[in-house]
PDB file of C-alpha atoms in Angstrom:
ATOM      1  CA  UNK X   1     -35.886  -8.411   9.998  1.00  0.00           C
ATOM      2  CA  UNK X   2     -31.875  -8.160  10.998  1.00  0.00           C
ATOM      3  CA  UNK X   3     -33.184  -7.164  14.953  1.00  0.00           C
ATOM      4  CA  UNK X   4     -35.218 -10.579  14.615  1.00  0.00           C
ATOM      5  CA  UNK X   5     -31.902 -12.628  13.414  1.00  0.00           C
ATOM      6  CA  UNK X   6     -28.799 -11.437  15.680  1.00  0.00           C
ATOM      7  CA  UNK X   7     -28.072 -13.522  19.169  1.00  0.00           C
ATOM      8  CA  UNK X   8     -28.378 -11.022  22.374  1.00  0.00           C
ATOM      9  CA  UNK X   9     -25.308  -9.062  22.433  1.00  0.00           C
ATOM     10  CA  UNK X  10     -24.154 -10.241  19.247  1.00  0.00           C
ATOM     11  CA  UNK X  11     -23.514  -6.950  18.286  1.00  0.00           C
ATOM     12  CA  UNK X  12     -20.035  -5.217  18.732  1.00  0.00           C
ATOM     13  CA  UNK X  13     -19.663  -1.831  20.968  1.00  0.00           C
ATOM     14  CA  UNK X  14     -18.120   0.839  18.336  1.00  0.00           C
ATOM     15  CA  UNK X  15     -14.867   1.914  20.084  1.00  0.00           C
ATOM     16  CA  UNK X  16     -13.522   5.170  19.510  1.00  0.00           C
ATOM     17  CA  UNK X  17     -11.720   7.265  18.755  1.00  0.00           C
ATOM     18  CA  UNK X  18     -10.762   5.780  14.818  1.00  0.00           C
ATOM     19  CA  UNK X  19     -12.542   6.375  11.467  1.00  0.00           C
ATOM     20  CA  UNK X  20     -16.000   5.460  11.985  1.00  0.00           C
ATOM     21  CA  UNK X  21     -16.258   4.140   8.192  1.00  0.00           C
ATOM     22  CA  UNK X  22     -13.639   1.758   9.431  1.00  0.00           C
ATOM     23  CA  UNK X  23     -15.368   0.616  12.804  1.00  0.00           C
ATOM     24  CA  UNK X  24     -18.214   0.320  11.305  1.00  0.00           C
ATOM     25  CA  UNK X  25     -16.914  -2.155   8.537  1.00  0.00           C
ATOM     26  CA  UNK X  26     -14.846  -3.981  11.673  1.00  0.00           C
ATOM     27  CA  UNK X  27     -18.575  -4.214  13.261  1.00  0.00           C
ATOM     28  CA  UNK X  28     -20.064  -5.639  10.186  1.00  0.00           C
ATOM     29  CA  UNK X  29     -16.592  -7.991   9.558  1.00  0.00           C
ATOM     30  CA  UNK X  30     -17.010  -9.793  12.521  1.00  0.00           C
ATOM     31  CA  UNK X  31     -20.668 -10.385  12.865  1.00  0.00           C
ATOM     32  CA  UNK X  32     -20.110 -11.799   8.990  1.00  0.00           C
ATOM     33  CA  UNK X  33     -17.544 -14.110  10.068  1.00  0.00           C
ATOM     34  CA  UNK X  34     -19.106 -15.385  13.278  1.00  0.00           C
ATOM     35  CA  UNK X  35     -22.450 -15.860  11.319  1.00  0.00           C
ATOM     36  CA  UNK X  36     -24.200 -13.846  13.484  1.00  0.00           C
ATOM     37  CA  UNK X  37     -25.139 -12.277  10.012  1.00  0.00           C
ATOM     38  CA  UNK X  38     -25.495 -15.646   8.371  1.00  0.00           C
ATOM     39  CA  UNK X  39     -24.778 -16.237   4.324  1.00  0.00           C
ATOM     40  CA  UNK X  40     -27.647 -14.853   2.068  1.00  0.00           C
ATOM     41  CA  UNK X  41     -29.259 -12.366   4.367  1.00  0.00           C
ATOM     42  CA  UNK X  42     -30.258  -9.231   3.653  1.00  0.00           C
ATOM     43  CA  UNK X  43     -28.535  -6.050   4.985  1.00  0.00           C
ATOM     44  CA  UNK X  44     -30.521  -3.002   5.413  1.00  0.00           C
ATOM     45  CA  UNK X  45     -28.672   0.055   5.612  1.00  0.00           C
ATOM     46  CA  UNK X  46     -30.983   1.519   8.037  1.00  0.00           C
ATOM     47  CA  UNK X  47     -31.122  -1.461  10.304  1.00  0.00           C
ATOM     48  CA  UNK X  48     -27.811  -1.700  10.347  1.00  0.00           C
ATOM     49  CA  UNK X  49     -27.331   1.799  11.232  1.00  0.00           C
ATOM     50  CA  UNK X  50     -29.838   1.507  14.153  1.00  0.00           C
ATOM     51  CA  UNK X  51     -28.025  -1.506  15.893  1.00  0.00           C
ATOM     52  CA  UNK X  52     -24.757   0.669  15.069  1.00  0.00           C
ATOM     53  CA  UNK X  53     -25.882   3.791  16.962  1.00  0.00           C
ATOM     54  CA  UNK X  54     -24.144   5.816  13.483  1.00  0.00           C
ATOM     55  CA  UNK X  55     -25.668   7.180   9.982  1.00  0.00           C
ATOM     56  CA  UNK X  56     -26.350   5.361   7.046  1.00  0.00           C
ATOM     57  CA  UNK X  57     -23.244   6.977   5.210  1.00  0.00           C
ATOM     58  CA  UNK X  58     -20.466   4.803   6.891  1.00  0.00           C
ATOM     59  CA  UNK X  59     -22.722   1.180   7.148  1.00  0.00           C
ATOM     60  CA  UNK X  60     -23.404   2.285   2.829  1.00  0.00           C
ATOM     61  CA  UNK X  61     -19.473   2.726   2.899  1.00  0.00           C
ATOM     62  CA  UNK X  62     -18.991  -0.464   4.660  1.00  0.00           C
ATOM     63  CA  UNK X  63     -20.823  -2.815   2.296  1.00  0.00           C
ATOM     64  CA  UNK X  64     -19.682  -1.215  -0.219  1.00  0.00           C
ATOM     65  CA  UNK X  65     -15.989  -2.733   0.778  1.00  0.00           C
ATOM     66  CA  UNK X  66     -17.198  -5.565   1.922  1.00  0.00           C
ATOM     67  CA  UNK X  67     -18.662  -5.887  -1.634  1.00  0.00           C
ATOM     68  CA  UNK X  68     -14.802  -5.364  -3.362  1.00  0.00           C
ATOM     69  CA  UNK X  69     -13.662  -8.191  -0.697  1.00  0.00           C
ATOM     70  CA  UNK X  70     -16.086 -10.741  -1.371  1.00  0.00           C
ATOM     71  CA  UNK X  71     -17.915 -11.127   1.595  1.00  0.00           C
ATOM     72  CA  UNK X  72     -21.148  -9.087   0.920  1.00  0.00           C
ATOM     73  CA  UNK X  73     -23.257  -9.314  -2.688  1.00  0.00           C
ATOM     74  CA  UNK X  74     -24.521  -5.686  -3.936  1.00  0.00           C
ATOM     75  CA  UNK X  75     -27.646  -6.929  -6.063  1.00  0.00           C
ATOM     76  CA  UNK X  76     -28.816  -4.132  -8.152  1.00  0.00           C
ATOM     77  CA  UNK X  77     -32.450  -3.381  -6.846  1.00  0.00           C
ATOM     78  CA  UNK X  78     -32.243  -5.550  -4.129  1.00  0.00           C
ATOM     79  CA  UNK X  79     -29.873  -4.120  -1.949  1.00  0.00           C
ATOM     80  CA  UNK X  80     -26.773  -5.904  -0.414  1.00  0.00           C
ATOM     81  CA  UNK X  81     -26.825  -9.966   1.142  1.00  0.00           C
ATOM     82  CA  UNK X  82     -24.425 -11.228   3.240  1.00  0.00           C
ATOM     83  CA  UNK X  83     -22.508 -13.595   0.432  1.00  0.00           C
ATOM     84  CA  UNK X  84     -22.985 -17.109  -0.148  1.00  0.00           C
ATOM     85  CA  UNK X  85     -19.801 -18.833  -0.384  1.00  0.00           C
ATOM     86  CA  UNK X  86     -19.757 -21.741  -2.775  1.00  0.00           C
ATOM     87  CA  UNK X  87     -17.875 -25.541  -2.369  1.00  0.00           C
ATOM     88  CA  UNK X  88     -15.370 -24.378  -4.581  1.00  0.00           C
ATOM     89  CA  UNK X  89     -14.482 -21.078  -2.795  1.00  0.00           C
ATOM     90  CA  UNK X  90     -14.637 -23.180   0.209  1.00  0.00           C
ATOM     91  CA  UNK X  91     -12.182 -25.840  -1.328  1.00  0.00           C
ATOM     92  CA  UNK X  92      -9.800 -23.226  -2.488  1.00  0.00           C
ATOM     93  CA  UNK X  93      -9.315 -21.109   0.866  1.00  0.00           C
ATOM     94  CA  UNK X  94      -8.943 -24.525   2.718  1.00  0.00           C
ATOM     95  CA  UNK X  95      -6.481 -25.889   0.531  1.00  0.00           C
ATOM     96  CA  UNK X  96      -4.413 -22.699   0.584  1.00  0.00           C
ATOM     97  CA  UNK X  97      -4.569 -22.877   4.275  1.00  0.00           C
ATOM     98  CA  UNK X  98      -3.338 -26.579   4.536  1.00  0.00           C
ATOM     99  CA  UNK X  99      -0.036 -25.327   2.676  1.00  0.00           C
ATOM    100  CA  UNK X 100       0.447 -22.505   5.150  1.00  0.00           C
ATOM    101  CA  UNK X 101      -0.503 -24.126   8.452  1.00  0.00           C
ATOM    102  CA  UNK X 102       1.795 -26.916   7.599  1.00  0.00           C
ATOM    103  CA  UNK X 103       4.705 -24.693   6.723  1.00  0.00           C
ATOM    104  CA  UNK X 104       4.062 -22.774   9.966  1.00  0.00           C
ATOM    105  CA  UNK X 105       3.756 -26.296  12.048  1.00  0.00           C
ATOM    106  CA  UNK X 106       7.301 -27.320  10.644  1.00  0.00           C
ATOM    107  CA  UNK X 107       8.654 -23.692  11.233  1.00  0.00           C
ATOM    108  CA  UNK X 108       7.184 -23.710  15.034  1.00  0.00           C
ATOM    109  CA  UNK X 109       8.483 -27.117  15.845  1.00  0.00           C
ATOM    110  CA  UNK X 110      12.264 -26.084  14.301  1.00  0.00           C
ATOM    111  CA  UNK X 111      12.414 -23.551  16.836  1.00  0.00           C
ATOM    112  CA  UNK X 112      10.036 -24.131  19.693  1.00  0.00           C
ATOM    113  CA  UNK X 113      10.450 -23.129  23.092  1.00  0.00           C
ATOM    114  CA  UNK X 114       8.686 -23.564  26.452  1.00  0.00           C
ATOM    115  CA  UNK X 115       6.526 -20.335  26.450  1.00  0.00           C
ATOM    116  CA  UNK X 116       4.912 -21.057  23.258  1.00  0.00           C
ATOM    117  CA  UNK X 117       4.152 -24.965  24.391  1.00  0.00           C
ATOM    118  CA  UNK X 118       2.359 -23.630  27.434  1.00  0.00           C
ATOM    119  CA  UNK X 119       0.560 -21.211  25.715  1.00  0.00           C
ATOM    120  CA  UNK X 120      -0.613 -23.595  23.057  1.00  0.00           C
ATOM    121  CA  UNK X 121      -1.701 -25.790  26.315  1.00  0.00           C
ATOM    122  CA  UNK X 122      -3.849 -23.493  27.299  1.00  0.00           C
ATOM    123  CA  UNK X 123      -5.740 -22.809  24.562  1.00  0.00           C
ATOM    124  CA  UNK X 124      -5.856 -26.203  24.079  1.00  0.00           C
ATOM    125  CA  UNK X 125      -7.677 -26.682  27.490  1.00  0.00           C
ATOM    126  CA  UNK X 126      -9.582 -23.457  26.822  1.00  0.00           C
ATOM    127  CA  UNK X 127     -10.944 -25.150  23.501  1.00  0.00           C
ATOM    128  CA  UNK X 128     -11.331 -28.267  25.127  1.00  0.00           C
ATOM    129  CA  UNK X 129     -13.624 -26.964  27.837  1.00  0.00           C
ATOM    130  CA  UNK X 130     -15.293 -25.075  25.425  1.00  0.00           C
ATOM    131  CA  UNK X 131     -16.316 -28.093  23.532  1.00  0.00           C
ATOM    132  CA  UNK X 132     -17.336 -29.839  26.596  1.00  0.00           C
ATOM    133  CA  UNK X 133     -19.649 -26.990  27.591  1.00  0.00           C
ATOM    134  CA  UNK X 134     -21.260 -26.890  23.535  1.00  0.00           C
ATOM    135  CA  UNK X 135     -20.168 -23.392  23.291  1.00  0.00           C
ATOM    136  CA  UNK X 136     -19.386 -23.149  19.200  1.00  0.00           C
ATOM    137  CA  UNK X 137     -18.583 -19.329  19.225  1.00  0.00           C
ATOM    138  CA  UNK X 138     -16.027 -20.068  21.678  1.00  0.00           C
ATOM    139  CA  UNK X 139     -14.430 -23.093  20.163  1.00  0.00           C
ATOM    140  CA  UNK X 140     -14.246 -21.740  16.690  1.00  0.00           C
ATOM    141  CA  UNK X 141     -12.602 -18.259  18.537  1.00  0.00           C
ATOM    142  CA  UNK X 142      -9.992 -20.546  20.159  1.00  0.00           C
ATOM    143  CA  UNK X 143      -9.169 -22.628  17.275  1.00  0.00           C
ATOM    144  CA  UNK X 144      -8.455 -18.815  15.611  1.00  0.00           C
ATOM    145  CA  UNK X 145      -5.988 -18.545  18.744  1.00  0.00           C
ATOM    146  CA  UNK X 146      -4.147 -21.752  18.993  1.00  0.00           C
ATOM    147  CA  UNK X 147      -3.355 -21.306  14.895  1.00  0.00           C
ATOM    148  CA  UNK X 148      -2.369 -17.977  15.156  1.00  0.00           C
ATOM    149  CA  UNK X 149      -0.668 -18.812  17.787  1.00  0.00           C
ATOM    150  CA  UNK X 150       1.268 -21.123  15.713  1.00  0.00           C
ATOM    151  CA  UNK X 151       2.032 -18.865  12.978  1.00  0.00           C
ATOM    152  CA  UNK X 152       2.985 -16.650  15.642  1.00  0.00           C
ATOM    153  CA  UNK X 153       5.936 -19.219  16.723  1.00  0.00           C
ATOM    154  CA  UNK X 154       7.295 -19.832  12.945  1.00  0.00           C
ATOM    155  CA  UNK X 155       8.598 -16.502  13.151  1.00  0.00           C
ATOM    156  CA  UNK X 156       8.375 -15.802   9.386  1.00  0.00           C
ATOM    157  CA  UNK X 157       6.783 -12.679   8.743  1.00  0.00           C
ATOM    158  CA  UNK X 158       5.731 -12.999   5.098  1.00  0.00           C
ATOM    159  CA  UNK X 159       3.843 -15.884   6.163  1.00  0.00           C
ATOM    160  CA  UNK X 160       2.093 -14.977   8.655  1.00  0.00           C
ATOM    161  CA  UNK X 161       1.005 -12.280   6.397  1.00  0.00           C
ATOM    162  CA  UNK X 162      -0.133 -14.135   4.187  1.00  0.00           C
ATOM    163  CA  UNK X 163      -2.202 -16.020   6.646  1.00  0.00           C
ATOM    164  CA  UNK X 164      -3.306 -12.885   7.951  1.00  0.00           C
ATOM    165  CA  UNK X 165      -5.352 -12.478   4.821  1.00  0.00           C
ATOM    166  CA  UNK X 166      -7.025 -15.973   4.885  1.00  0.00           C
ATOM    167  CA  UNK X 167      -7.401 -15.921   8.987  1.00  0.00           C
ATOM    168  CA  UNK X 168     -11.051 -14.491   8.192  1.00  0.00           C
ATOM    169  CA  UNK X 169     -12.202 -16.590   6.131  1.00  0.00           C
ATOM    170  CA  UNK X 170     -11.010 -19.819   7.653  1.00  0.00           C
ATOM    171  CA  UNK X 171     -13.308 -19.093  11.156  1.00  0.00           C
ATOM    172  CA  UNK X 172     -15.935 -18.522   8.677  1.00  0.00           C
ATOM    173  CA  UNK X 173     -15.769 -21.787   6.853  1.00  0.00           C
ATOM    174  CA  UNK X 174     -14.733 -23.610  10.329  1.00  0.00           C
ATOM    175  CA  UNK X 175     -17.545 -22.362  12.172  1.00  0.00           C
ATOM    176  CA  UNK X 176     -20.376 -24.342  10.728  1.00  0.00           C
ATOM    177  CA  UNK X 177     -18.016 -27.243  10.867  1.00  0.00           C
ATOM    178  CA  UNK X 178     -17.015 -26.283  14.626  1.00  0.00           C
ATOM    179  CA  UNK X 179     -19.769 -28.619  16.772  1.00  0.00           C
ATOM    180  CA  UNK X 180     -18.887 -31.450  14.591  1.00  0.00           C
ATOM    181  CA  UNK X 181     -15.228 -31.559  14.720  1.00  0.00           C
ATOM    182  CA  UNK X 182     -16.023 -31.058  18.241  1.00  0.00           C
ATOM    183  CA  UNK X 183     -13.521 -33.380  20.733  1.00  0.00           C
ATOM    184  CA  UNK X 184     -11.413 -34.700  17.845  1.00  0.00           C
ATOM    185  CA  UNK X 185     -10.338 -31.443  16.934  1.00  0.00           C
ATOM    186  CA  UNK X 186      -8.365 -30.623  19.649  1.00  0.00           C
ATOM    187  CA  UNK X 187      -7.312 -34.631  20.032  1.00  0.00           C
ATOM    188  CA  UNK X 188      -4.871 -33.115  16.917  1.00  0.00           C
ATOM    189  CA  UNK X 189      -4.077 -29.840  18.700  1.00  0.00           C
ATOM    190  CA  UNK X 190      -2.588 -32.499  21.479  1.00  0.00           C
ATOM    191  CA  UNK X 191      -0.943 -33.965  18.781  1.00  0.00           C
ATOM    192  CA  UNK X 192       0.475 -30.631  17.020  1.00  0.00           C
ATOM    193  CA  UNK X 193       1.591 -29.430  20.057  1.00  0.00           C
ATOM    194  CA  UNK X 194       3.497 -33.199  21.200  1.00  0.00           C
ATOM    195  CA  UNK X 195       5.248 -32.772  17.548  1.00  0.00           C
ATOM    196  CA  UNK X 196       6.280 -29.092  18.474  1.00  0.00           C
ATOM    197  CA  UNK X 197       7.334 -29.897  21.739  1.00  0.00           C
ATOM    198  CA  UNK X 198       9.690 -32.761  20.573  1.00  0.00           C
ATOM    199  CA  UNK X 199      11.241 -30.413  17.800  1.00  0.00           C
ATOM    200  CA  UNK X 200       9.717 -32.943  15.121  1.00  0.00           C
ATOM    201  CA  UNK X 201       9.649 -31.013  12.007  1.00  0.00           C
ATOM    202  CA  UNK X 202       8.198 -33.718   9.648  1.00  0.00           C
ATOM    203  CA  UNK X 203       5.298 -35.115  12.523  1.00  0.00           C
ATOM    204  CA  UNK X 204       4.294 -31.428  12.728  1.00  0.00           C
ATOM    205  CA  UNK X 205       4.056 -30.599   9.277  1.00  0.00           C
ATOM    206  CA  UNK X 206       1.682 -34.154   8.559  1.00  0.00           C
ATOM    207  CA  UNK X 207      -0.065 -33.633  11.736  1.00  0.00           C
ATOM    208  CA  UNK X 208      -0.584 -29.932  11.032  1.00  0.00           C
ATOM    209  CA  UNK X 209      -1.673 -31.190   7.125  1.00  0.00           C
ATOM    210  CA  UNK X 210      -3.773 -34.221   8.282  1.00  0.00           C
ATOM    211  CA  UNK X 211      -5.889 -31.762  11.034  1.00  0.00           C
ATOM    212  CA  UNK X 212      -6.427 -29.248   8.294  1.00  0.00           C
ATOM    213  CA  UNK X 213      -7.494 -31.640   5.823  1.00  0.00           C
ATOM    214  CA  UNK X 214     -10.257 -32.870   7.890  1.00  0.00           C
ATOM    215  CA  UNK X 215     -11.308 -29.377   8.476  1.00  0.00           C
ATOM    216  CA  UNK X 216     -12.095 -29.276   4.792  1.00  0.00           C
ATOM    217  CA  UNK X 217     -13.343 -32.774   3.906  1.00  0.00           C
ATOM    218  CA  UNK X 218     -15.899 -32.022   7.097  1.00  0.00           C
ATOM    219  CA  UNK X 219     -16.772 -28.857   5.660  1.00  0.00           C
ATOM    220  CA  UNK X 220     -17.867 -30.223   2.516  1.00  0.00           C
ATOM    221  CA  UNK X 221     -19.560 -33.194   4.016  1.00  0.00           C
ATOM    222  CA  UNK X 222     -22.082 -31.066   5.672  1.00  0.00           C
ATOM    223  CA  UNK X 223     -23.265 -29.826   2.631  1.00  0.00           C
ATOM    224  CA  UNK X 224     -24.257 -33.551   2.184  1.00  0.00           C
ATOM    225  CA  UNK X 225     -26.231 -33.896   5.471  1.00  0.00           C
TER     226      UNK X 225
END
């Protein structure tokens, strides 16, 4: 049963005001992507409603998009699963994602400036600590911050809104991965953020396509373990 597989308090508070067909697929987004609904289980409508607090109507609405998007399978007389991505999905999304972090690494490091570096810092020590304590959820979380961060300093609109539309999908791919990239992760956020800080286009962009690389080859590898 769903009540049997979500972590205590994994589920989101409903804010309002807002469409609730919208919060509601927000709600359902987020526990996707943080697993807290993991890949192939089954979503009942009326479940879902209950942990909601709201009607069937808007959680029916809600898979239904999430259906169009990819991240939840309507079977017919089954009902609705939380997709299964497969290693090619995987490889495509991460691949896409090395060509736009490393653009946004260059682009951060031609025009960095002291207020980005020490918020990049902190993350990094956020991330750092939150490795050191074994909390995943947090770690993958702040690896979502430090890169949008990034993308935030490159200052190019279209392509950060284009990374908008993978952002999703990369914490759900990285968080399996999270607990094993573990301390060497943010050893190359250190690294990224020494290339920014120096204004060193080129070591950002192969530092920026190195880290993101090993995101992906780890990714795949666990499906070997």
């Amino acid at each position: 049963m769903l009540s049997a597989g979500l972590p205590q308090g994994a589920v989101p508070k409903l804010e309002r005001p807002g469409p609730l067909r919208e919060r509601v697929y927000e709600a359902l987004l987020e526990l996707i992507t943080t697993r807290a609904l993991r890949p192939g289980q089954h979503l009942v409508e009326s479940e879902l409603a209950g942990h909601l607090g709201v009607s069937r109507q808007p959680v029916r609405e809600a898979l239904q998009r999430l259906n169009t998007e990819g991240w939840v399978d309507l079977r017919p007389a089954q009902g609705a699963f939380v997709h299964e991505p497969t290693e090619a999905e995987a490889d495509q999304l991460l691949s896409v994602r090395t060509l736009l972090e490393a653009e946004a690494a260059r682009l951060a490091a031609a025009d960095s400036a002291k207020a980005g570096i020490i918020t990049l810092e902190a993350l990094c020590a956020k991330g750092e600590q939150a490795v050191a304590e074994d909390d995943v959820d947090l770690a993958a979380a702040t690896n979502a911050e430090f890169h949008a961060k990034i993308m935030e300093l490159a200052g190019n609109a279209v392509l950060a809104e284009l990374a908008a539309q993978v952002d999703r999908r990369v914490r759900w791919y990285y968080t399996p991965v999270a607990r094993q990239r573990g301390k060497q992760s943010w050893i190359e956020h250190r690294e990224l953020i020494a290339a920014i800080s120096a204004r060193d286009e080129q070591r950002a962009t192969e530092v920026m396509r190195a880290h993101t690389e090993h995101t992906r080859t780890t990714y795949h590898e666990r499906a070997q373990t």
